[in-house]
Short mmCIF file of C-alpha atoms in Angstrom, two decimals:
data_model
loop_
_atom_site.label_atom_id
_atom_site.label_comp_id
_atom_site.label_asym_id
_atom_site.label_seq_id
_atom_site.Cartn_x
_atom_site.Cartn_y
_atom_site.Cartn_z
CA UNK A 243 17.46 8.86 -32.14
CA UNK A 244 13.97 7.90 -31.22
CA UNK A 245 12.23 9.20 -28.35
CA UNK A 246 10.62 6.76 -25.80
CA UNK A 247 6.73 6.94 -26.76
CA UNK A 248 6.28 5.14 -23.30
CA UNK A 249 3.26 6.55 -21.28
CA UNK A 250 4.59 8.08 -17.81
CA UNK A 251 2.17 9.24 -14.54
CA UNK A 252 -0.79 7.39 -12.49
CA UNK A 253 -4.23 10.09 -12.38
CA UNK A 254 -1.90 12.91 -15.56
CA UNK A 255 -0.73 10.87 -18.40
CA UNK A 256 2.11 12.21 -20.44
CA UNK A 257 5.04 10.66 -22.62
CA UNK A 258 7.99 10.05 -21.56
CA UNK A 259 10.12 11.12 -24.53
CA UNK A 260 13.78 10.38 -23.03
CA UNK A 261 16.27 9.84 -25.67
CA UNK A 262 16.30 6.14 -26.41
CA UNK A 263 17.75 3.40 -28.32
CA UNK A 264 16.54 0.24 -27.87
CA UNK A 265 13.16 -1.47 -28.12
CA UNK A 266 10.25 -3.66 -27.23
CA UNK A 267 10.41 -7.06 -27.76
CA UNK A 268 6.59 -6.93 -27.82
CA UNK A 269 5.52 -4.38 -29.29
CA UNK A 270 8.22 -2.83 -31.48
CA UNK A 271 7.93 0.43 -29.40
CA UNK A 272 10.71 2.69 -28.33
CA UNK A 273 11.19 2.40 -24.91
CA UNK A 274 13.56 4.04 -22.16
CA UNK A 275 15.95 2.21 -19.98
CA UNK A 276 13.94 3.75 -16.95
CA UNK A 277 10.36 2.31 -18.75
CA UNK A 278 12.05 -1.54 -19.79
CA UNK A 279 11.89 -4.90 -18.17
CA UNK A 280 14.01 -8.10 -18.83
CA UNK A 281 11.87 -10.80 -19.20
CA UNK A 282 12.41 -14.24 -20.36
CA UNK A 283 11.87 -12.66 -24.92
CA UNK A 284 13.54 -10.26 -23.70
CA UNK A 285 13.59 -5.80 -23.42
CA UNK A 286 9.88 -5.45 -22.54
CA UNK A 287 8.55 -1.84 -21.96
CA UNK A 288 6.68 -1.82 -18.76
CA UNK A 289 3.38 -1.36 -20.40
CA UNK A 290 3.62 -4.63 -21.82
CA UNK A 291 5.30 -6.63 -18.62
CA UNK A 292 1.78 -4.71 -16.75
CA UNK A 293 -0.06 -6.57 -18.85
CA UNK A 294 1.27 -9.89 -18.24
CA UNK A 295 2.41 -9.68 -14.23
CA UNK A 296 0.76 -8.89 -11.09
CA UNK A 297 0.29 -6.24 -8.63
CA UNK A 298 1.17 -8.10 -5.77
CA UNK A 299 4.00 -6.52 -3.87
CA UNK A 300 6.27 -3.22 -4.64
CA UNK A 301 9.13 -3.72 -2.63
CA UNK A 302 11.29 -6.79 -4.45
CA UNK A 303 10.03 -7.06 -7.75
CA UNK A 304 11.38 -9.02 -9.93
CA UNK A 305 9.36 -7.25 -12.86
CA UNK A 306 11.46 -3.96 -13.70
CA UNK A 307 11.23 -2.84 -10.52
CA UNK A 308 9.09 0.37 -8.57
CA UNK A 309 8.24 1.62 -12.26
CA UNK A 310 6.98 -1.92 -13.51
CA UNK A 311 4.97 -2.34 -10.02
CA UNK A 312 3.46 0.89 -10.77
CA UNK A 313 2.53 0.59 -13.89
CA UNK A 314 1.27 -3.16 -13.37
CA UNK A 315 -1.11 -1.56 -10.85
CA UNK A 316 -2.15 1.55 -13.05
CA UNK A 317 -3.63 -1.71 -15.71
CA UNK A 318 -5.76 -2.84 -13.08
CA UNK A 319 -6.44 -0.01 -11.26
CA UNK A 320 -7.68 1.74 -14.37
CA UNK A 321 -10.35 -1.85 -15.14
CA UNK A 322 -10.93 -1.16 -11.48
CA UNK A 323 -12.11 1.55 -11.05
CA UNK A 324 -13.10 3.12 -14.54
CA UNK A 325 -10.66 6.41 -14.16
CA UNK A 326 -9.91 7.68 -17.05
CA UNK A 327 -6.65 9.74 -16.68
CA UNK A 328 -5.86 13.46 -17.76
CA UNK A 329 -3.61 13.49 -20.73
CA UNK A 330 -1.21 16.46 -20.38
CA UNK A 331 1.16 14.98 -23.47
CA UNK A 332 1.36 16.69 -26.54
CA UNK A 333 -0.55 16.57 -28.94
CA UNK A 334 1.12 14.16 -31.33
CA UNK A 335 1.28 11.90 -28.71
CA UNK A 336 -1.96 12.61 -28.71
CA UNK A 337 -3.17 11.51 -31.68
CA UNK A 338 -0.87 8.44 -32.01
CA UNK A 339 -0.52 7.23 -28.25
CA UNK A 340 -2.93 8.51 -25.27
CA UNK A 341 -5.40 6.40 -24.11
CA UNK A 342 -8.95 6.97 -24.88
CA UNK A 343 -11.82 6.23 -22.46
CA UNK A 344 -11.63 2.30 -22.79
CA UNK A 345 -8.45 2.45 -22.26
CA UNK A 346 -6.92 1.41 -25.92
CA UNK A 347 -4.58 2.91 -27.81
CA UNK A 348 -3.37 3.29 -31.42
CA UNK A 349 -0.87 -0.13 -30.50
CA UNK A 350 -3.67 -1.30 -28.90
CA UNK A 351 -5.57 -1.17 -32.12
CA UNK A 352 -3.19 -1.55 -35.04
CA UNK A 353 -3.92 -5.83 -36.00
CA UNK A 354 -7.51 -4.28 -37.04
CA UNK A 355 -6.71 -1.54 -38.60
CA UNK A 356 -4.83 -2.73 -41.17
CA UNK A 357 -5.69 -1.37 -45.17
CA UNK A 358 -6.12 -3.90 -47.27
CA UNK A 359 -2.63 -2.27 -49.65
CA UNK A 360 -3.44 -5.26 -52.15
CA UNK A 361 -6.13 -6.58 -54.10
CA UNK A 362 -7.68 -10.20 -53.28
CA UNK A 363 -5.58 -12.81 -55.07
CA UNK A 364 -6.66 -13.21 -58.09
CA UNK A 365 -8.17 -16.40 -59.28
CA UNK A 366 -5.95 -17.67 -61.78
CA UNK A 367 -7.39 -20.18 -63.48
CA UNK A 368 -9.45 -17.33 -65.67
CA UNK A 369 -12.74 -16.45 -65.59
CA UNK A 370 -15.43 -18.61 -64.59
CA UNK A 371 -13.66 -20.71 -62.91
CA UNK A 372 -15.96 -19.69 -59.59
CA UNK A 373 -19.16 -21.64 -61.08
CA UNK A 374 -19.05 -25.38 -61.41
CA UNK A 375 -17.97 -27.03 -64.43
CA UNK B 41 16.01 -20.05 6.06
CA UNK B 42 13.95 -17.03 6.85
CA UNK B 43 15.71 -16.02 10.20
CA UNK B 44 19.02 -15.66 8.80
CA UNK B 45 17.81 -13.37 5.47
CA UNK B 46 16.08 -11.46 8.34
CA UNK B 47 19.50 -10.95 10.38
CA UNK B 48 20.90 -10.13 6.69
CA UNK B 49 18.62 -7.64 5.56
CA UNK B 50 18.64 -5.97 9.58
CA UNK B 51 23.15 -5.84 8.42
CA UNK B 52 22.52 -3.61 5.69
CA UNK B 53 20.49 -0.58 7.36
CA UNK B 54 21.88 2.43 7.07
CA UNK B 55 21.88 4.41 10.67
CA UNK B 56 19.13 6.11 9.02
CA UNK B 57 16.91 3.79 8.33
CA UNK B 58 17.38 2.01 11.49
CA UNK B 59 16.71 5.25 13.37
CA UNK B 60 13.61 5.07 11.52
CA UNK B 61 12.75 1.00 12.78
CA UNK B 62 13.07 2.26 16.30
CA UNK B 63 11.76 5.47 16.19
CA UNK B 64 9.01 4.44 14.13
CA UNK B 65 8.80 7.78 12.74
CA UNK B 66 8.98 9.60 9.45
CA UNK B 67 9.25 13.31 8.55
CA UNK B 68 11.39 14.68 6.11
CA UNK B 69 10.79 16.65 2.31
CA UNK B 70 12.58 14.71 0.18
CA UNK B 71 11.96 14.53 -3.51
CA UNK B 72 9.80 10.61 -3.68
CA UNK B 73 13.83 8.12 -5.22
CA UNK B 74 15.27 9.08 -2.65
CA UNK B 75 11.74 8.40 0.16
CA UNK B 76 11.51 5.12 -1.92
CA UNK B 77 15.56 4.88 -1.56
CA UNK B 78 15.52 5.36 1.82
CA UNK B 79 12.15 3.01 3.10
CA UNK B 80 12.57 0.33 0.85
CA UNK B 81 14.69 -1.94 2.25
CA UNK B 82 13.19 -0.88 5.54
CA UNK B 83 9.43 -2.31 3.93
CA UNK B 84 11.73 -5.01 2.39
CA UNK B 85 12.96 -5.95 6.41
CA UNK B 86 9.14 -5.85 7.81
CA UNK B 87 7.75 -7.97 5.05
CA UNK B 88 11.01 -10.56 5.85
CA UNK B 89 9.80 -10.61 9.97
CA UNK B 90 6.75 -11.22 9.38
CA UNK B 91 7.22 -14.37 7.72
CA UNK B 92 9.64 -15.59 10.22
CA UNK B 93 7.45 -14.13 13.34
CA UNK B 94 4.81 -16.60 11.66
CA UNK B 95 7.29 -20.02 10.31
CA UNK B 96 8.37 -19.00 14.55
CA UNK B 97 4.63 -19.26 15.87
CA UNK B 98 3.56 -22.22 14.05
CA UNK B 99 6.61 -24.31 15.11
CA UNK B 100 5.98 -23.16 18.82
CA UNK B 101 3.06 -24.40 18.57
CA UNK B 102 3.42 -27.97 16.88
CA UNK B 103 6.81 -27.68 19.94
CA UNK B 104 4.04 -27.60 22.23
CA UNK B 105 2.14 -30.71 20.65
CA UNK B 106 5.18 -32.02 20.36
CA UNK B 107 6.28 -31.71 23.98
CA UNK B 108 2.79 -34.14 25.07
CA UNK B 109 3.17 -36.51 22.66
CA UNK B 110 6.61 -37.08 23.64
CA UNK B 111 6.86 -37.24 26.90
CA UNK B 112 3.33 -39.04 27.12
CA UNK B 113 4.45 -41.82 24.34
CA UNK B 114 7.46 -41.47 22.99
CA UNK B 115 10.08 -41.01 25.90
CA UNK B 116 8.52 -43.32 27.27
CA UNK B 117 8.92 -45.59 24.21
CA UNK B 118 12.10 -45.08 24.57
CA UNK B 119 12.86 -46.01 28.12
CA UNK B 120 10.42 -48.62 28.04
CA UNK B 121 13.05 -50.49 25.36
CA UNK B 122 16.06 -49.61 26.41
CA UNK B 123 17.37 -46.70 24.74
CA UNK B 124 20.28 -45.02 26.91
CA UNK B 125 18.93 -41.72 29.98
CA UNK B 126 21.06 -39.66 27.95
CA UNK B 127 19.69 -39.94 24.66
CA UNK B 128 16.39 -40.19 26.37
CA UNK B 129 17.73 -36.93 28.56
CA UNK B 130 18.97 -35.14 25.23
CA UNK B 131 15.54 -35.86 23.38
CA UNK B 132 13.07 -34.78 26.20
CA UNK B 133 15.13 -31.16 25.99
CA UNK B 134 14.33 -30.78 21.76
CA UNK B 135 11.32 -31.23 22.76
CA UNK B 136 10.31 -29.18 25.51
CA UNK B 137 13.65 -26.36 24.00
CA UNK B 138 11.44 -25.96 20.11
CA UNK B 139 8.69 -24.14 21.41
CA UNK B 140 10.31 -22.38 23.80
CA UNK B 141 12.86 -20.54 21.41
CA UNK B 142 10.40 -20.43 19.04
CA UNK B 143 7.77 -19.34 21.29
CA UNK B 144 10.49 -16.03 22.44
CA UNK B 145 11.38 -15.80 18.84
CA UNK B 146 7.76 -14.72 18.59
CA UNK B 147 7.44 -12.84 21.43
CA UNK B 148 10.49 -10.28 20.64
CA UNK B 149 9.23 -10.36 16.66
CA UNK B 150 6.19 -9.49 17.49
CA UNK B 151 7.34 -6.72 19.62
CA UNK B 152 9.47 -5.23 17.60
CA UNK B 153 7.11 -5.21 14.28
CA UNK B 154 6.29 -2.46 12.33
CA UNK B 155 2.93 -1.80 11.11
CA UNK B 156 1.90 -2.59 7.19
CA UNK B 157 0.95 0.87 6.89
CA UNK B 158 4.60 0.80 6.19
CA UNK B 159 4.50 -1.74 3.31
CA UNK B 160 0.86 -1.75 2.06
CA UNK B 161 0.53 1.82 2.12
CA UNK B 162 3.03 4.15 2.14
CA UNK B 163 5.45 2.84 0.05
CA UNK B 164 2.89 1.92 -2.65
CA UNK B 165 1.45 5.59 -2.68
CA UNK B 166 5.19 6.89 -3.41
CA UNK B 167 4.79 4.32 -6.26
CA UNK B 168 2.50 6.12 -7.25
CA UNK B 169 3.49 9.55 -6.66
CA UNK B 170 6.88 8.82 -8.34
CA UNK B 171 4.90 8.47 -11.48
CA UNK B 172 2.85 12.43 -11.39
CA UNK B 173 5.44 14.65 -8.42
CA UNK B 174 7.07 16.98 -10.96
CA UNK B 175 10.37 15.57 -11.60
CA UNK B 176 12.85 16.71 -9.12
CA UNK B 177 10.95 18.26 -6.34
CA UNK B 178 10.65 17.48 -3.09
CA UNK B 179 7.27 15.56 -1.46
CA UNK B 180 6.85 15.93 1.96
CA UNK B 181 5.80 13.20 4.58
CA UNK B 182 5.13 12.34 8.07
CA UNK B 183 4.37 9.18 9.23
CA UNK B 184 3.58 7.98 12.47
CA UNK B 185 3.38 4.49 12.89
CA UNK B 186 3.83 3.70 16.62
CA UNK B 187 0.27 2.74 16.83
CA UNK B 188 -3.30 4.64 17.91
CA UNK B 189 -2.98 3.28 22.06
CA UNK B 190 -0.37 5.82 22.93
CA UNK B 191 0.33 8.11 25.63
CA UNK B 192 1.10 11.20 24.08
CA UNK B 193 -1.99 10.71 21.39
CA UNK B 194 -4.79 10.55 25.04
CA UNK B 195 -7.51 12.69 24.74
CA UNK B 196 -9.63 11.95 26.85
CA UNK B 197 -9.52 9.28 30.21
CA UNK B 198 -13.23 9.12 32.13
CA UNK B 199 -14.67 6.58 34.58
CA UNK B 200 -18.62 5.76 33.66
CA UNK B 201 -19.07 3.56 36.61
CA UNK B 202 -20.33 5.91 38.49
CA UNK B 203 -20.93 3.86 41.62
CA UNK B 204 -22.89 1.08 39.97
CA UNK B 205 -21.67 -2.07 42.56
CA UNK B 206 -21.22 -4.31 39.20
CA UNK B 207 -19.69 -2.52 37.87
CA UNK B 208 -17.14 -0.81 40.17
CA UNK B 209 -15.73 0.58 36.89
CA UNK B 210 -15.53 1.58 33.35
CA UNK B 211 -13.32 3.38 32.35
CA UNK B 212 -13.31 4.56 28.38
CA UNK B 213 -9.82 6.28 27.10
CA UNK B 214 -9.61 8.52 23.53
CA UNK B 215 -7.41 8.54 21.22
CA UNK B 216 -6.26 10.41 18.29
CA UNK B 217 -4.29 9.61 15.97
CA UNK B 218 -2.79 11.55 12.87
CA UNK B 219 -0.53 9.23 11.33
CA UNK B 220 0.09 9.90 7.69
CA UNK B 221 0.30 13.47 6.16
CA UNK B 222 1.38 14.46 3.37
CA UNK B 223 2.07 16.51 0.62
CA UNK B 224 2.96 16.91 -3.15
CA UNK B 225 3.75 19.00 -6.61
CA UNK B 226 2.93 17.21 -9.57
CA UNK B 227 3.87 17.48 -13.27
CA UNK B 228 0.67 19.84 -13.94
CA UNK B 229 0.84 22.50 -11.68
CA UNK B 230 -1.58 21.18 -8.82
CA UNK B 231 -1.03 20.64 -5.69
CA UNK B 232 -1.88 17.74 -3.51
CA UNK B 233 -2.27 17.07 0.20
CA UNK B 234 -3.44 14.10 1.97
CA UNK B 235 -4.01 13.40 5.84
CA UNK B 236 -4.87 10.05 7.33
CA UNK B 237 -6.40 9.64 10.79
CA UNK B 238 -7.47 7.25 13.23
CA UNK B 239 -10.10 8.33 16.05
CA UNK B 240 -9.98 5.45 19.16
CA UNK B 241 -11.98 5.19 21.89
CA UNK B 242 -11.77 1.72 24.20
CA UNK B 243 -13.43 1.06 27.27
CA UNK B 244 -12.02 -1.09 30.19
CA UNK B 245 -15.39 -1.95 31.69
CA UNK B 246 -14.52 -3.95 34.75
CA UNK B 247 -17.93 -6.09 36.44
CA UNK B 248 -17.56 -7.85 39.66
CA UNK B 249 -20.35 -11.20 39.22
CA UNK B 250 -23.04 -12.31 41.91
CA UNK B 251 -20.09 -14.68 43.21
CA UNK B 252 -18.11 -12.66 43.88
CA UNK B 253 -15.66 -12.53 40.83
CA UNK B 254 -14.19 -9.77 39.30
CA UNK B 255 -13.58 -10.06 35.62
CA UNK B 256 -12.20 -7.30 32.94
CA UNK B 257 -12.22 -6.80 29.47
CA UNK B 258 -11.97 -4.60 26.74
CA UNK B 259 -14.14 -2.67 23.85
CA UNK B 260 -13.06 -1.05 21.42
CA UNK B 261 -14.76 1.50 18.57
CA UNK B 262 -12.96 2.96 15.65
CA UNK B 263 -13.28 4.87 12.73
CA UNK B 264 -10.56 6.53 10.32
CA UNK B 265 -10.83 9.61 7.99
CA UNK B 266 -9.33 10.02 4.69
CA UNK B 267 -8.85 13.61 3.73
CA UNK B 268 -7.21 14.83 0.16
CA UNK B 269 -7.00 18.07 -1.42
CA UNK B 270 -6.25 19.35 -4.57
CA UNK B 271 -5.41 22.69 -5.41
CA UNK B 272 -5.95 22.84 -9.66
CA UNK B 273 -4.49 26.28 -11.35
CA UNK B 274 -7.44 28.19 -13.11
CA UNK B 275 -5.18 28.36 -16.81
CA UNK B 276 -5.17 24.71 -16.77
CA UNK B 277 -8.23 23.63 -15.69
CA UNK B 278 -12.35 24.52 -15.06
CA UNK B 279 -13.96 22.41 -12.23
CA UNK B 280 -17.25 21.40 -12.81
CA UNK B 281 -20.30 22.29 -11.44
CA UNK B 282 -22.06 18.94 -9.59
CA UNK B 283 -24.91 19.48 -7.49
CA UNK B 284 -24.59 20.86 -4.41
CA UNK B 285 -25.81 17.36 -3.21
CA UNK B 286 -22.32 16.18 -2.80
CA UNK B 287 -21.54 16.29 0.45
CA UNK B 288 -17.97 14.38 -0.32
CA UNK B 289 -16.38 16.94 -2.16
CA UNK B 290 -16.12 21.14 -1.16
CA UNK B 291 -14.72 23.74 -3.36
CA UNK B 292 -12.55 26.02 -2.44
CA UNK B 293 -12.59 29.23 -4.88
CA UNK B 294 -9.04 31.38 -5.31
CA UNK B 295 -6.89 33.83 -6.94
CA UNK B 296 -4.67 31.55 -8.80
CA UNK B 297 -5.40 27.51 -8.10
CA UNK B 298 -9.23 26.07 -6.95
CA UNK B 299 -9.29 23.67 -4.19
CA UNK B 300 -11.14 20.33 -4.02
CA UNK B 301 -11.60 19.12 -0.52
CA UNK B 302 -12.48 15.55 -0.54
CA UNK B 303 -12.99 13.74 3.02
CA UNK B 304 -13.77 9.70 3.41
CA UNK B 305 -15.32 7.45 7.11
CA UNK B 306 -14.43 4.36 7.35
CA UNK B 307 -14.82 2.63 10.27
CA UNK B 308 -11.79 -0.36 11.96
CA UNK B 309 -13.48 -3.48 12.35
CA UNK B 310 -11.57 -6.58 13.97
CA UNK B 311 -11.72 -7.63 17.41
CA UNK B 312 -9.35 -6.51 21.26
CA UNK B 313 -7.64 -9.29 22.63
CA UNK B 314 -7.28 -8.88 26.33
CA UNK B 315 -4.74 -5.68 26.51
CA UNK B 316 -3.11 -5.34 23.23
CA UNK B 317 -2.35 -2.48 22.23
CA UNK B 318 -0.83 -3.67 18.40
CA UNK B 319 -4.37 -3.40 17.23
CA UNK B 320 -3.35 -2.98 13.29
CA UNK B 321 -5.25 -1.94 10.42
CA UNK B 322 -3.90 -1.66 7.23
CA UNK B 323 -5.33 1.00 5.02
CA UNK B 324 -5.32 -0.58 1.02
CA UNK B 325 -3.91 2.33 -1.03
CA UNK B 326 -7.06 2.38 -2.91
CA UNK B 327 -9.34 4.23 -0.84
CA UNK B 328 -7.28 7.58 -0.98
CA UNK B 329 -6.34 6.66 -4.82
CA UNK B 330 -10.11 7.14 -4.99
CA UNK B 331 -10.57 10.16 -3.42
CA UNK B 332 -7.46 11.70 -6.00
CA UNK B 333 -9.45 10.04 -9.01
CA UNK B 334 -12.57 11.44 -7.81
CA UNK B 335 -11.27 14.95 -7.47
CA UNK B 336 -9.42 15.05 -10.86
CA UNK B 337 -12.89 13.55 -12.15
CA UNK B 338 -14.43 16.92 -11.72
CA UNK B 339 -11.59 18.95 -13.24
CA UNK B 340 -11.87 19.97 -17.12
CA UNK B 341 -8.44 20.41 -19.59
CA UNK B 342 -9.14 24.56 -20.04
CA UNK B 343 -8.91 23.98 -23.70
CA UNK B 344 -6.07 26.13 -23.90
CA UNK B 345 -3.57 23.85 -22.35
CA UNK B 346 -5.16 20.85 -24.24
CA UNK B 347 -3.28 19.92 -26.94
CA UNK B 348 0.11 21.32 -25.52
#
């Protein structure tokens, strides 16, 4: 069973590592009950919800409750104060999920890091077709 | 209706929550979850009460305007049109009654209002600390939300007029209000302590004008001291050496931990209308978090703990 990969903490970041069967509807990462919130598009991890929610009130919040509010406030606070959290998780977590100084991690960069596994589609018309006939 | 929602929320309070509401004091050592469970409904009640109070105040003002306009124009108009006297009487009663009832509700709610520091600072601070405290460890918290200018917080009082004829009385009163303090053990083995204290100086100036009239005005000056102390374990952290001119951070080495002590002094501004003793200077969350961030910014993880 996979473990929750949502990073918990505020000044100190570490993985949650709770066993879970849920996957975030947006980023596809495993997320436990404590770190998920029901949104319009399904069960979403608090980090994805934090990127779209507001930090207005910590009481009576509909978006994942207090933990969701804390994640949203964390995202907002890091961008305002430029604070870099101290990572106290595992080496595996550091390799896969730890945020770097710019706040982005592997999951944020994955769409830009796709390997070109397949060659470009070959031209079916034969050699020399790029030249005007 | 906001008053009905307020009444419903108030009915759901537990005896402990009602005691916190009436005494305006928090003290104890519970886990972060327990603190949040205790304070969530109280914070929500305070939010609803503030909204209801604003609405009552607005209706009272509208009601006062409606009384003047109604009694000056509407009632004579209706009487002139031959409306029955009982109808005119009921209308006049409603016009007069609305501002009275709304005004009474407004002042009642204002008298029972909790300072916004509970829902704007203490509750969000607990939400943030819950993320970093060691699991199932108690978090000490003490909060005194009675306000700064109560009798037992008075530290000094003196008359500065020195027999001046124009200023027969200048009464200066000093208050010291350490209204928030707490301590927590964090998940990395560090210990965090915080304290917020207000110093308030109030001057009540009585002046005799040239015509012999006596006037009184109030002036105040207040400062707020924020203090955060972070104890970092030797085996987990090393403290970066910074130039000695950094007055805000004090480092106190210890046997097992080094303590970083940071302070911030804030000047509180605002007007003081008459003798109002319910000045509410809400402290936002960021200044406290910035002190803790600055403390962690001075620390580097020891090589032996990186990637553990």
